[in-house]
Short mmCIF file of C-alpha atoms in Angstrom, two decimals:
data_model
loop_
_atom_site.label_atom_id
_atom_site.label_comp_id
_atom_site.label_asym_id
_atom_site.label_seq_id
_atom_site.Cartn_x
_atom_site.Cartn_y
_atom_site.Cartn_z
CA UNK A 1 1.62 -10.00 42.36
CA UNK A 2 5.30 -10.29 43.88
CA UNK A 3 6.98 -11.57 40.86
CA UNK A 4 10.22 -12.02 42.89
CA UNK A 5 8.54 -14.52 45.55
CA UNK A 6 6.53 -16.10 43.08
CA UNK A 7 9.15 -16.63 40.64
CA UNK A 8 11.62 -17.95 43.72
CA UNK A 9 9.32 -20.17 45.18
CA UNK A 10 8.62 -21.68 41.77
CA UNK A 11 12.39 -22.40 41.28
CA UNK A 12 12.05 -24.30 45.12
CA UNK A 13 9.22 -25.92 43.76
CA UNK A 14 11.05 -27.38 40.43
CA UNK A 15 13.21 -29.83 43.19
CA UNK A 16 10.11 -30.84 44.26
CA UNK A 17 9.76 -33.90 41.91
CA UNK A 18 7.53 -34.50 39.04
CA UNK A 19 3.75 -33.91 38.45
CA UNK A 20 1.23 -36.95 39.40
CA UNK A 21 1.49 -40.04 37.77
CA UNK A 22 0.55 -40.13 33.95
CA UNK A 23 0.83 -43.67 31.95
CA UNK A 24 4.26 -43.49 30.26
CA UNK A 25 4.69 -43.51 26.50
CA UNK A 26 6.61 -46.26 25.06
CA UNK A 27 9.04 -45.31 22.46
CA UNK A 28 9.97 -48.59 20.75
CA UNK A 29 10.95 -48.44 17.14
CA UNK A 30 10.52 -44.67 17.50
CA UNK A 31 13.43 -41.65 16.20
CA UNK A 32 12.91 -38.70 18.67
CA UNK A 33 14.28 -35.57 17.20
CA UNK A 34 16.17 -33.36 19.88
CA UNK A 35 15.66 -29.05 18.13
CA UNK A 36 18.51 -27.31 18.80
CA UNK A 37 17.40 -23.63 18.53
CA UNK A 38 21.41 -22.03 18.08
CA UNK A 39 24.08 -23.16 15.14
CA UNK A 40 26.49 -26.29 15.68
CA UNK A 41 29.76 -26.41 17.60
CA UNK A 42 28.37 -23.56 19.91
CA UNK A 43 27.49 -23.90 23.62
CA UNK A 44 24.31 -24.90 23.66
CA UNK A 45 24.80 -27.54 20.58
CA UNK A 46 27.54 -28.86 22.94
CA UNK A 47 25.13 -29.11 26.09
CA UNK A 48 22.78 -30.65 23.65
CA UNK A 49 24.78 -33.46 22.10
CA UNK A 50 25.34 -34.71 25.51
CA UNK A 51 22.42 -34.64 26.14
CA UNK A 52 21.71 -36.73 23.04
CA UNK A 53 24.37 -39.52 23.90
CA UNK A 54 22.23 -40.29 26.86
CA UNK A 55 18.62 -39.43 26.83
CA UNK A 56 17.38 -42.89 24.65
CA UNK A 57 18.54 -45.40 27.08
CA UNK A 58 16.18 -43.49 29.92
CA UNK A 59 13.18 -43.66 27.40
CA UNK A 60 10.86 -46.57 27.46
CA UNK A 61 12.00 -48.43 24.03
CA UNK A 62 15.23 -46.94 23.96
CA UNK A 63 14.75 -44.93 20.95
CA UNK A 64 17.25 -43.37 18.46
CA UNK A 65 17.85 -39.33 19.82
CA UNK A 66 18.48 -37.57 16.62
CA UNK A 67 19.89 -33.66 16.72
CA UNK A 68 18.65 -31.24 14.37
CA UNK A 69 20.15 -27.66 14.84
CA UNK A 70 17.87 -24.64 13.31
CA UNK A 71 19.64 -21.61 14.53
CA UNK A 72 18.60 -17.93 13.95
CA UNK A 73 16.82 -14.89 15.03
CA UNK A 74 18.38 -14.78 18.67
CA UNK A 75 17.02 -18.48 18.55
CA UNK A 76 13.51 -17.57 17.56
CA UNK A 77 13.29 -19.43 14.34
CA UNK A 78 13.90 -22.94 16.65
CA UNK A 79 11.37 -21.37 18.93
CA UNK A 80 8.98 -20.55 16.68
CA UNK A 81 9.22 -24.36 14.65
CA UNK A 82 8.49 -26.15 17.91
CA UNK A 83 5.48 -23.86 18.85
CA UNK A 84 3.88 -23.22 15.14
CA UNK A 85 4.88 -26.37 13.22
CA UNK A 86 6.26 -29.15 14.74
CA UNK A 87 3.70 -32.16 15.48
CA UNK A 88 2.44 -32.20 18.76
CA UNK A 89 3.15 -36.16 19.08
CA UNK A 90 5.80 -36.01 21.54
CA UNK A 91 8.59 -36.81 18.53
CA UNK A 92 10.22 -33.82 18.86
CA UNK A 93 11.85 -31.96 22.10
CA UNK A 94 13.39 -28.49 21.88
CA UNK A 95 16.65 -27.81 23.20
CA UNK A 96 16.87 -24.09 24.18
CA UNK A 97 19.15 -21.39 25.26
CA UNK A 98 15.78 -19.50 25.32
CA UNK A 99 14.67 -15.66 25.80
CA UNK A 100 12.17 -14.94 28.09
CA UNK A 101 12.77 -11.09 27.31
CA UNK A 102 11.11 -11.26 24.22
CA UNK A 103 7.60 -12.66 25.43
CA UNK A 104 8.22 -9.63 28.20
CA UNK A 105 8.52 -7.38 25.22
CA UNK A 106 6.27 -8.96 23.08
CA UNK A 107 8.93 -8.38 20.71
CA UNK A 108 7.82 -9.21 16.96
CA UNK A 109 10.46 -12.14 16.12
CA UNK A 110 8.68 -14.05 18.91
CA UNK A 111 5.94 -16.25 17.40
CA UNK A 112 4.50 -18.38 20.51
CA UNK A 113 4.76 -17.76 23.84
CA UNK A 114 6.81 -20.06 26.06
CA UNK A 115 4.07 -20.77 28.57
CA UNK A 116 2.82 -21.93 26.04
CA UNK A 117 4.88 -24.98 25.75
CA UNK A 118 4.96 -28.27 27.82
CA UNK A 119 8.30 -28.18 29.56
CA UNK A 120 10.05 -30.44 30.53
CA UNK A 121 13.25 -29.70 32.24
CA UNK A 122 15.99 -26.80 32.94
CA UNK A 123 19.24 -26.84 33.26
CA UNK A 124 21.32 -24.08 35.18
CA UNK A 125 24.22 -22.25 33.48
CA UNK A 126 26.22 -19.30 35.10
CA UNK A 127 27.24 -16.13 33.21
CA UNK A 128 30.63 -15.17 33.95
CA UNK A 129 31.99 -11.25 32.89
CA UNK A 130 35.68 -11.07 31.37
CA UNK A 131 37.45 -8.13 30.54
CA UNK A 132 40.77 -7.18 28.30
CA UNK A 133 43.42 -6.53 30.90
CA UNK A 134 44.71 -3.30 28.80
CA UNK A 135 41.39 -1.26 28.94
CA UNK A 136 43.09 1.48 30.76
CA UNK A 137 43.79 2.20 33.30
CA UNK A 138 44.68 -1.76 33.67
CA UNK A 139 42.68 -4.59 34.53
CA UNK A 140 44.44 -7.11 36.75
CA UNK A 141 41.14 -7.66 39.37
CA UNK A 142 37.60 -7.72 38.65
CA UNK A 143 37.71 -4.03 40.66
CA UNK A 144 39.63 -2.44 38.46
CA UNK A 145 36.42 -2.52 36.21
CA UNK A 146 35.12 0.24 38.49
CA UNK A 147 37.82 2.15 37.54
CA UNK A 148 37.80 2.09 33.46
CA UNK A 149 36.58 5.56 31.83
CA UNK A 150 35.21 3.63 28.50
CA UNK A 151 35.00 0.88 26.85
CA UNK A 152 33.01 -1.28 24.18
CA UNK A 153 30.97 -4.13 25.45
CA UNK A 154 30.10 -7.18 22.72
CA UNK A 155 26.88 -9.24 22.69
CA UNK A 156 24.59 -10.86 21.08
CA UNK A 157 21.09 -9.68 19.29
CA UNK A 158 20.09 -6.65 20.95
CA UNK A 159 17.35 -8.01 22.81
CA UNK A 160 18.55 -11.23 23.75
CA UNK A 161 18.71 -12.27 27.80
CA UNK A 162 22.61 -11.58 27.50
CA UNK A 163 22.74 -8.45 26.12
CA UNK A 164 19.86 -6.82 28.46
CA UNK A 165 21.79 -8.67 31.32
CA UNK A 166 24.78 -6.65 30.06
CA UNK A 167 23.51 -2.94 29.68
CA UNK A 168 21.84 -3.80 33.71
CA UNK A 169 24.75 -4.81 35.12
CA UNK A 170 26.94 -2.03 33.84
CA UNK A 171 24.12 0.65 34.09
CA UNK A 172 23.53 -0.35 37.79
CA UNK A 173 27.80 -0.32 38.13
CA UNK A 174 27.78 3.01 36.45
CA UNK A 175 31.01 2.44 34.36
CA UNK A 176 30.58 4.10 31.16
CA UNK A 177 30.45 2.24 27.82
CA UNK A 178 29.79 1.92 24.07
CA UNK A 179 27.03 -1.45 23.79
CA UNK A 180 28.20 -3.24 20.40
CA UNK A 181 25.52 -5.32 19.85
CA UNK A 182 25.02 -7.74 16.98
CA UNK A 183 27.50 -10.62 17.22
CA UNK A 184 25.67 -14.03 16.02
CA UNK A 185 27.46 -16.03 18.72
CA UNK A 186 29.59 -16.15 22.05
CA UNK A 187 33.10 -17.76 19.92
CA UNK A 188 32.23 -14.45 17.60
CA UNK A 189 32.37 -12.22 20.68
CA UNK A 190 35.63 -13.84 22.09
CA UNK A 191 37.50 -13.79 19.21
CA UNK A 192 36.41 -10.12 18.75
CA UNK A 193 37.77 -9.53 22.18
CA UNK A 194 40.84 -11.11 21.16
CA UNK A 195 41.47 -8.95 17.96
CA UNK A 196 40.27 -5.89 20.47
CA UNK A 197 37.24 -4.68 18.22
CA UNK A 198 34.74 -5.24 22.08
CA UNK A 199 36.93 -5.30 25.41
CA UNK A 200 34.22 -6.46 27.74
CA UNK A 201 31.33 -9.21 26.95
CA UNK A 202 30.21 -12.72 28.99
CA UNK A 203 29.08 -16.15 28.21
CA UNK A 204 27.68 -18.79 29.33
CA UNK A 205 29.98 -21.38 31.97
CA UNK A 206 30.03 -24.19 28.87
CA UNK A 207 31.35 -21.12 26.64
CA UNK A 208 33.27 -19.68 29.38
CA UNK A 209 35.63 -22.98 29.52
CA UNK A 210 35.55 -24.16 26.11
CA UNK A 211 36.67 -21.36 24.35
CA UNK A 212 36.94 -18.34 26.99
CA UNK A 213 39.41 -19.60 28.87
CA UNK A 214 41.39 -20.95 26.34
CA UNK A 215 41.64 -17.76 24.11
CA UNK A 216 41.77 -14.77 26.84
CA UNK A 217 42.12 -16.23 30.08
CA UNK A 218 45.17 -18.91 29.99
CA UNK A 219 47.19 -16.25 27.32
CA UNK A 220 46.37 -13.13 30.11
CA UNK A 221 44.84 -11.52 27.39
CA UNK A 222 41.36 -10.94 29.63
CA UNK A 223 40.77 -11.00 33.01
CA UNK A 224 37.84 -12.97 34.67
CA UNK A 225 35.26 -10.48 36.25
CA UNK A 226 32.34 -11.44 38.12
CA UNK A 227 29.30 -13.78 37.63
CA UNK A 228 25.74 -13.09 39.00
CA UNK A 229 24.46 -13.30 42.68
CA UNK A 230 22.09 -16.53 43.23
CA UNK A 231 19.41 -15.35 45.51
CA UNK A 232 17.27 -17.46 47.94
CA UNK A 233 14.72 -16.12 49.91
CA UNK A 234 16.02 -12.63 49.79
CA UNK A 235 19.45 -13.35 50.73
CA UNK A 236 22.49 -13.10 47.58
CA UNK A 237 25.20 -15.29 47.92
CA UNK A 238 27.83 -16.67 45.45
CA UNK A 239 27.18 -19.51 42.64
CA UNK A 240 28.72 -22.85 44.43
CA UNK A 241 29.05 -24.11 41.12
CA UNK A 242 32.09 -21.23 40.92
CA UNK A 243 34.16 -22.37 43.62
CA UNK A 244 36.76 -23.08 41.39
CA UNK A 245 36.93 -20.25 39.21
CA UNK A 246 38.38 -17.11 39.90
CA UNK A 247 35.58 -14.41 39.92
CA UNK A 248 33.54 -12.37 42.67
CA UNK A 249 29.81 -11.37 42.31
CA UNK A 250 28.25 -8.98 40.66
CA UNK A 251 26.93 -7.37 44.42
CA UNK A 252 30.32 -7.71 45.57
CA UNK A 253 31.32 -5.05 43.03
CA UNK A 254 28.61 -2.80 43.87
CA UNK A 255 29.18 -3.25 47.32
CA UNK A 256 32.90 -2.43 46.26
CA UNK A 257 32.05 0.90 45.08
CA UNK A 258 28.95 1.44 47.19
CA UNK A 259 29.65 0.21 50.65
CA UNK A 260 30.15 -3.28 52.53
CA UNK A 261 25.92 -2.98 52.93
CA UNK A 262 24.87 -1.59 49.37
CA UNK A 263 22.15 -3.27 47.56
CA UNK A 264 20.86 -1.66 44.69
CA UNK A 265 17.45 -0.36 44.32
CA UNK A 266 15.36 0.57 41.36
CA UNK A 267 13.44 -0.38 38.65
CA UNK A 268 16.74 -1.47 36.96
CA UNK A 269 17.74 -3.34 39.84
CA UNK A 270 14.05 -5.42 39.77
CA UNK A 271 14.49 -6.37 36.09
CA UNK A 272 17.88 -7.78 36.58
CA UNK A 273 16.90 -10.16 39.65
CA UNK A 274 13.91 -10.91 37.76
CA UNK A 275 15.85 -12.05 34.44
CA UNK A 276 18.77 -13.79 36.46
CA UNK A 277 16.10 -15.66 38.99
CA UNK A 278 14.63 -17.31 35.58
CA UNK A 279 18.11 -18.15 33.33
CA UNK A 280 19.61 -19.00 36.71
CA UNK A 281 17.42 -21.69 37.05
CA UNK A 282 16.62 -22.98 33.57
CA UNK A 283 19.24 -20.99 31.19
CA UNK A 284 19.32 -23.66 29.22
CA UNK A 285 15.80 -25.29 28.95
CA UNK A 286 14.12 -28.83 27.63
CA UNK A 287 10.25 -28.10 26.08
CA UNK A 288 7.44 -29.94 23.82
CA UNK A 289 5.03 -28.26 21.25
CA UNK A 290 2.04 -27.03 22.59
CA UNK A 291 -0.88 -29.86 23.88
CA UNK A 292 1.88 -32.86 23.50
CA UNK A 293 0.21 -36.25 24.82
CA UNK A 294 0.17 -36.20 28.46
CA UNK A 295 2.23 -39.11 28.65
CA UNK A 296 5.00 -38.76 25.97
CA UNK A 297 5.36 -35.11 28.40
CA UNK A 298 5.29 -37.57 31.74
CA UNK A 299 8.06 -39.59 29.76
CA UNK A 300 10.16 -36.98 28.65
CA UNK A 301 10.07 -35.71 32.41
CA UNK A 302 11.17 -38.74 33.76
CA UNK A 303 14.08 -39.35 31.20
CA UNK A 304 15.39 -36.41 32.33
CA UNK A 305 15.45 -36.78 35.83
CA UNK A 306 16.64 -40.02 35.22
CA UNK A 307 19.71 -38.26 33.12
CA UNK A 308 19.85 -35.89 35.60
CA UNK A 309 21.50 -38.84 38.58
CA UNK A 310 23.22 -41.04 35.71
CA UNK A 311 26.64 -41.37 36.40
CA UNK A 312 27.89 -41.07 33.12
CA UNK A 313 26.22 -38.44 31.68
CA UNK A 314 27.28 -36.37 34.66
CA UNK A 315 30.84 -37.42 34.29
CA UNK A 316 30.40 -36.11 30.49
CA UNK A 317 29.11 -33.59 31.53
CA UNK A 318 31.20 -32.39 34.03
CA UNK A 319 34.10 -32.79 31.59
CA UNK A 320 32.99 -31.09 28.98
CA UNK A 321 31.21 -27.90 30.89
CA UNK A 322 33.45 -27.88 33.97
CA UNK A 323 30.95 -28.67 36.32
CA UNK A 324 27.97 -31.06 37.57
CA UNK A 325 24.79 -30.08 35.60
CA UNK A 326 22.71 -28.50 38.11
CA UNK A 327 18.84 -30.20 36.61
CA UNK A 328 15.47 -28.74 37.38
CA UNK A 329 12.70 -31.02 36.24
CA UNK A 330 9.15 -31.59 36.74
CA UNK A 331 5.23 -30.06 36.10
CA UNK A 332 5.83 -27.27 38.38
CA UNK A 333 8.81 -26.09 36.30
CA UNK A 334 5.81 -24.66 34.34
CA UNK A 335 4.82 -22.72 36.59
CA UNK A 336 8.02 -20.00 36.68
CA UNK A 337 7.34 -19.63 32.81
CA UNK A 338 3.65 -18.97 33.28
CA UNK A 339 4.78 -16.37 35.53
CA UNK A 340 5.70 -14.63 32.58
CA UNK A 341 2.20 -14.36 31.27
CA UNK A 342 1.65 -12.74 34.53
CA UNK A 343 3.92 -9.59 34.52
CA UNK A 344 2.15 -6.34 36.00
CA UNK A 345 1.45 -3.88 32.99
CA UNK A 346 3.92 -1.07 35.00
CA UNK A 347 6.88 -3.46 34.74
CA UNK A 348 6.61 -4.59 31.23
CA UNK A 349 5.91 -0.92 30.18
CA UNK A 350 9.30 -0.20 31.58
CA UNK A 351 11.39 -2.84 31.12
CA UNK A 352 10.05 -2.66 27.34
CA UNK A 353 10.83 0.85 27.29
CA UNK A 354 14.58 0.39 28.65
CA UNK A 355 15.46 -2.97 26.02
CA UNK A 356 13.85 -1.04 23.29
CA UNK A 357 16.47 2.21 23.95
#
């Protein structure tokens, strides 16, 4: 199997629409509970308030959304409620920042397997690097990265989507650094930055302008570095939903230390387009316990594509996280998580052998 094309095709096939018509579930008189797998006041409890403050008028019944955060374990413990004990009634909708790297790595924290789930919808979030600007020899430009002889990068849990994303990126740059891993969330991380105990770490683009730019970026404390290629059919090219910020991409440093041409290679190389083709797509994503009723899924599907061309929910939105939300919803969003289910035994063997180093 070419997980690649299969996995890129899939994310073509998520703006395809929604699955054949199922009866719709009516949700009058009803309290729909929106899980929240990470702590309040950080990015994704952000994303999913707003989220909240629109969904129930694009429900049938216009029911009362209620949020209930249940943070931990890299988000696991939220994961693990919605797949193990929540009711399968279509009452309750989990809000991830989710981990596909530990169904990869069958990693023991991980109680269900996300292809297991219904889902429902995605919702694409960029990753953009920063840096301290006095990690010698001085870091004015995202280049100057290339030139730093050691430094301590900051992330989260150790084998969390952010952190792997980290160690690839700077393996396959070959600058040389000390991983700090451990940090329960992306504010932690910044403000670690800012007291200089990490010098290097990323987040996602709601974190990035909430509290990022604020803290190290306005007071020239960090310098913005570069945010990951989106690829399409083979080709790289830039996030358009970056335009306005100030970063290149992560090829465009290779290609800065490698040659105008350079394109990595490797199994190193594989894993990281395989993680970013998934979180690039669905970094944040919507899903129901396993075997929900067909047509409280159906519903859920269409309240979100409904949210996704509301006019005030995007202007929220767009205030809030600094840009459109870029939606992905429909049956065939399923399809890129079964992929993971699908994984050749060669890749997962080494991609579980380089997270677990």
């Amino acid at each position: 199997m070419n997980v690649l094309k299969t996995l890129a095709t899939g994310t073509a096939m998520l703006l395809a629409g929604l699955s054949p018509a199922v009866a719709q579930t009516s949700y009058e008189g009803e309290q729909v509970t929106l899980l929240i797998n990470y702590g309040a006041g950080g990015s994704t409890d952000v994303e999913g308030r707003l989220i909240a403050n629109h969904l129930g008028k694009h429900i049938p019944g216009n029911p009362d959304i209620i949020v209930q955060n249940m943070p931990g374990g890299g988000g696991n413990i939220g994961s693990n409620y919605l797949g193990t004990s929540a009711k399968a009634d279509g009452m309750t909708v989990g809000f991830f920042t989710w981990n596909p790297i530990d169904q990869i790595i069958d990693a023991p924290g991980l109680m269900i397997k996300y292809n297991d789930f219904d889902f429902v919808a995605g919702i694409s979030q960029p990753t953009i690097f920063y840096m301290r600007k006095d990690v010698a020899p001085g870091v004015e430009a995202p280049e100057d990265l290339l030139k730093t002889e050691g430094f301590k990068a900051g992330t989260l849990s150790p084998t969390i989507h952010q952190t792997v994303r980290t160690r690839l990126a700077l393996d396959l740059l070959e600058v040389p650094y000390t991983l700090v891993s451990g940090y329960k969330g992306l504010k932690d991380i910044a403000t670690a930055v800012l007291q200089d105990e990490v010098q290097l770490s990323n987040g996602s683009l709601t974190s990035y302008s909430s509290a990022i730019i604020p803290l190290l970026i306005e007071p020239e404390v960090a310098t913005p570095l570069f945010h990951f290629d989106v690829e399409k059919d083979g080709e790289f090219s830039a996030d358009p939903l970056l335009d306005q910020y100030d970063t290149v991409t992560f090829l465009d440093l290779y290609r800065a230390k490698h040659g105008a041409d350079a394109v990595p290679a490797g199994e190193n190389w594989e894993a990281l387009r395989l993680i970013n083709n998934i979180m690039e797509a669905m970094y944040r994503s919507v899903f129901m316990p396993p075997n929900s009723p067909d047509g409280a899924v159906e519903t859920m599907r269409a309240a979100f594509q409904a949210l996704s061309e509301d006019p005030d929910f995007i202007a929220d939105y767009a205030k809030t996280v600094g840009i459109e939300p870029r939606m992905t919803v429909g049956a065939t969003g399923q399809q890129i998580i079964n992929e993971l289910g699908d994984l050749s035994p060669e890749f997962v063997d080494g991609f579980t052998a380089y997270v677990n180093q």
